[in-house]
Amino acid sequence: MEPIKVGLLGFGTVGSGTFDVLCRNQQEISRRAGRGIEITRIAVRNRAKAEQRLGDALRTVELTADFASVVNDPSLDIVAEMIGGTDIARELVLCAIKNGKHVVTANKALLAVHGTEIFEAADAHGVIVAFEAAVAGGIPIIKVLREGLTANRIQYIAGIINGTTNFILSEMRERGLDFETALANAQQLGYAEADPTFDIEGIDAAHKATIMAAIAFGIPVQFESAYIEGITHLDILDIYYAEELGYRIKLLGIVRRTKKGIELRVHPTLIPAQRLIANVQGAMNAVLVYGDAVGATLYYGTGAGAEPTASAVVADLVDVTRLNAVHPNNRVPHLAFQPDLLVNTPIIPINDIISSYYLRLRVAGQIGVLADITRILATLCISIDVLLQKKSEAVDANQEGEIDIIVITHKTLEKNINTVISHIEALSTVRSRVTRLRMEALN
Ligand code: NDP
Ligand code: HSE
């Protein structure tokens, strides 16, 4: 059988990694797919850079600066979109779909924001949009959620799903690196998004959590409802205090089914240090999925970088090749549930979630301060699990005698903790804003 023909859009970290893996493992891959998979055309913005990167392999492909010519090329069966972003990528993907081409993409931003439009177009034209690489890089978590755990009612997913931020947090905790140096290293290693604010502000993780929520619960992708907090405001002090209390801070993407609706949130989270997921370091990702039948399952692997991501892209190319001749009605639905059976379960506002909390504040070392704080907590029926007092390291004469108070609460409504924080901050003895971090036991 003739090889299936692929057009690549973009030739950066993931595009070039995909090309390399496909060339290197060509024989094994075609034995699995049942026919060869060939990248015959690559659309690039910077031809010289691509030529240099391709070297001898330049003989096997045609480079073009005309991206539209690839999605309109009748000789191509699959378009692999490896550009990123939501503008040109959206136009090209929709055009490829309308031309009857299958699409493979690693672009979580595109799917989290425009997924509904893209999957509807794909269903209408009987083509596949495959996106394994869009969540957790090399970990086949889409396959797991969509197929492997299909018997289950998924209860929750908690994942370290951004390699850049996990790398930064690890470098800060283990090597004492400052935030900027750790971020620059992550960029150098090819982990970060073109705009790294997407990583450090939690947006990339929220894109991925949005996609997982849709597949886990059979709801439309709704990035606009996600609650997002990144790691830019995280203080190294909290990493150390958390450690002292037996916790690690990780940027977690959390999706959870509750009686009130679905939680969809990304924020720095304290996790007990003995949990496996708390020990995931560097750019590694891990996704904990709890299904009612299977219980807890954990998936671990490299979440970013050229070849780990290419591993997922090529897996999609193989899947699409195998399913090319299958009638669309017999394929696994894009979002795991039949498109006409998606439900509009509401995403619950962050104020209505229930969590335990880590609070840190600096206070004047005076008698009665602790009593004031515990009284405020008691007023809202919030019980204290741990209370720690640390002499402040500030040596400034003005700050002499100040202490840091760290409180870990039992579970309560987020809106209650916000009320507590505003009352505490109004105390005359309190010398700082209250740092508030959410906690997950994950047991
Ligand atoms: P890169 O920036 O390394 O590569 C992007 C490629 O697209 C480059 O060839 C770039 O050209 C080209 N490009 C970018 N913008 C345009 C544009 N407006 N018009 C034409 N060409 C353009 O990105 P990555 O390879 O890292 O990421 C690609 C996709 O994969 C993104 O959606 C990303 O989120 C996703 N992804 C990335 C992972 C990673 O570890 N890097 C992991 C998982 C997913 P030029 O070289 O001229 O800039
Ligand atoms: N910037 C992303 C990350 C790439 O750091 O996880 C993988 O999606």
Coordinates of C-alpha atoms and ligand atoms in Angstrom, one line a residue, residues 9-17 42-47 49-50 65 67 81-85 87-89 92 105-110 132-138 164 189-195 198 204 207-208 303-310 313, ligand 1:
L9 CA 3.0 23.1 9.5
G10 CA 5.9 24.6 11.5
F11 CA 9.3 23.1 12.1
G12 CA 10.3 24.2 15.6
T13 CA 10.9 22.0 18.7
V14 CA 8.0 19.6 18.2
G15 CA 7.8 19.8 14.3
S16 CA 11.5 18.9 13.9
G17 CA 11.3 16.3 16.7
I42 CA 6.9 21.2 5.5
A43 CA 5.7 24.8 5.7
V44 CA 8.2 27.0 7.4
R45 CA 8.6 30.7 8.1
N46 CA 12.4 30.6 8.2
R47 CA 13.6 28.5 5.3
K49 CA 16.8 27.6 9.6
A50 CA 14.8 24.6 8.4
A65 CA 6.7 29.3 2.9
F67 CA 1.3 27.4 4.6
E81 CA -0.1 21.5 12.9
M82 CA 3.0 22.3 15.0
I83 CA 2.8 26.1 14.9
G84 CA 1.0 26.9 18.1
G85 CA -1.2 29.8 19.0
D87 CA -4.8 32.6 15.0
I88 CA -3.1 31.2 12.0
A89 CA -3.2 27.7 13.5
L92 CA -5.1 26.4 8.8
T105 CA -2.0 18.8 16.6
A106 CA 0.0 19.4 19.8
N107 CA -1.8 22.7 20.2
K108 CA -3.7 22.7 23.5
A109 CA -4.4 26.5 23.4
L110 CA -6.2 26.0 20.1
E132 CA -2.4 13.3 22.2
A133 CA 0.6 15.6 22.4
A134 CA -1.6 18.5 23.6
V135 CA -1.7 17.2 27.2
A136 CA 1.3 16.0 29.2
G137 CA 3.7 15.7 26.3
G138 CA 4.8 12.1 26.0
T164 CA 8.2 24.4 32.6
L189 CA 15.7 23.3 27.0
G190 CA 12.7 23.9 24.7
Y191 CA 10.1 23.3 27.4
A192 CA 8.5 26.7 27.5
E193 CA 5.8 28.0 25.2
A194 CA 6.6 30.7 22.7
D195 CA 5.2 33.1 25.2
F198 CA 1.4 30.9 29.3
D204 CA -0.9 26.3 29.5
H207 CA -5.6 24.6 28.5
K208 CA -4.6 21.0 29.3
G303 CA 5.8 16.4 29.6
A304 CA 7.7 18.6 27.2
G305 CA 10.6 18.7 24.8
A306 CA 11.2 17.6 21.2
E307 CA 11.2 13.9 21.1
P308 CA 8.9 13.1 24.1
T309 CA 6.2 15.3 22.5
A310 CA 7.0 13.8 19.1
V313 CA 2.5 13.1 17.7
Ligands
NDP1 P1 8.3 26.4 18.3 O1 8.3 27.8 18.6 O2 9.6 25.7 18.6 O3 8.0 26.1 16.8 C1 6.9 26.7 16.2 C2 7.1 26.6 14.7 O4 6.0 27.3 14.0 C3 8.4 27.3 14.2 O5 8.8 26.6 13.0 C4 7.9 28.7 13.9 O6 8.7 29.4 12.9 C5 6.5 28.4 13.3 N1 5.6 29.5 13.5 C6 5.3 30.1 14.7 N2 4.4 31.1 14.5 C7 4.2 31.2 13.2 C8 3.4 32.0 12.3 N3 2.6 32.9 12.8 N4 3.4 31.7 11.0 C9 4.1 30.7 10.5 N5 4.9 30.0 11.2 C10 4.9 30.2 12.5 O7 7.1 25.8 19.1 P2 7.0 24.3 19.7 O8 7.5 23.3 18.6 O9 7.6 24.2 21.0 O10 5.4 24.2 19.8 C11 4.6 23.8 18.8 C12 3.2 23.4 19.3 O11 3.4 22.3 20.1 C13 2.6 24.5 20.2 O12 1.2 24.4 20.1 C14 3.0 24.0 21.6 O13 2.1 24.4 22.6 C15 2.9 22.5 21.4 N6 3.7 21.7 22.4 C16 5.0 22.0 22.6 C17 5.7 21.2 23.5 C18 7.1 21.5 23.8 O14 7.7 20.8 24.6 N7 7.8 22.5 23.1 C19 5.1 20.1 24.1 C20 3.7 19.8 23.8 C21 3.0 20.6 22.9 P3 10.0 30.1 13.4 O15 11.0 29.0 13.6 O16 10.3 31.0 12.3 O17 9.7 30.9 14.7

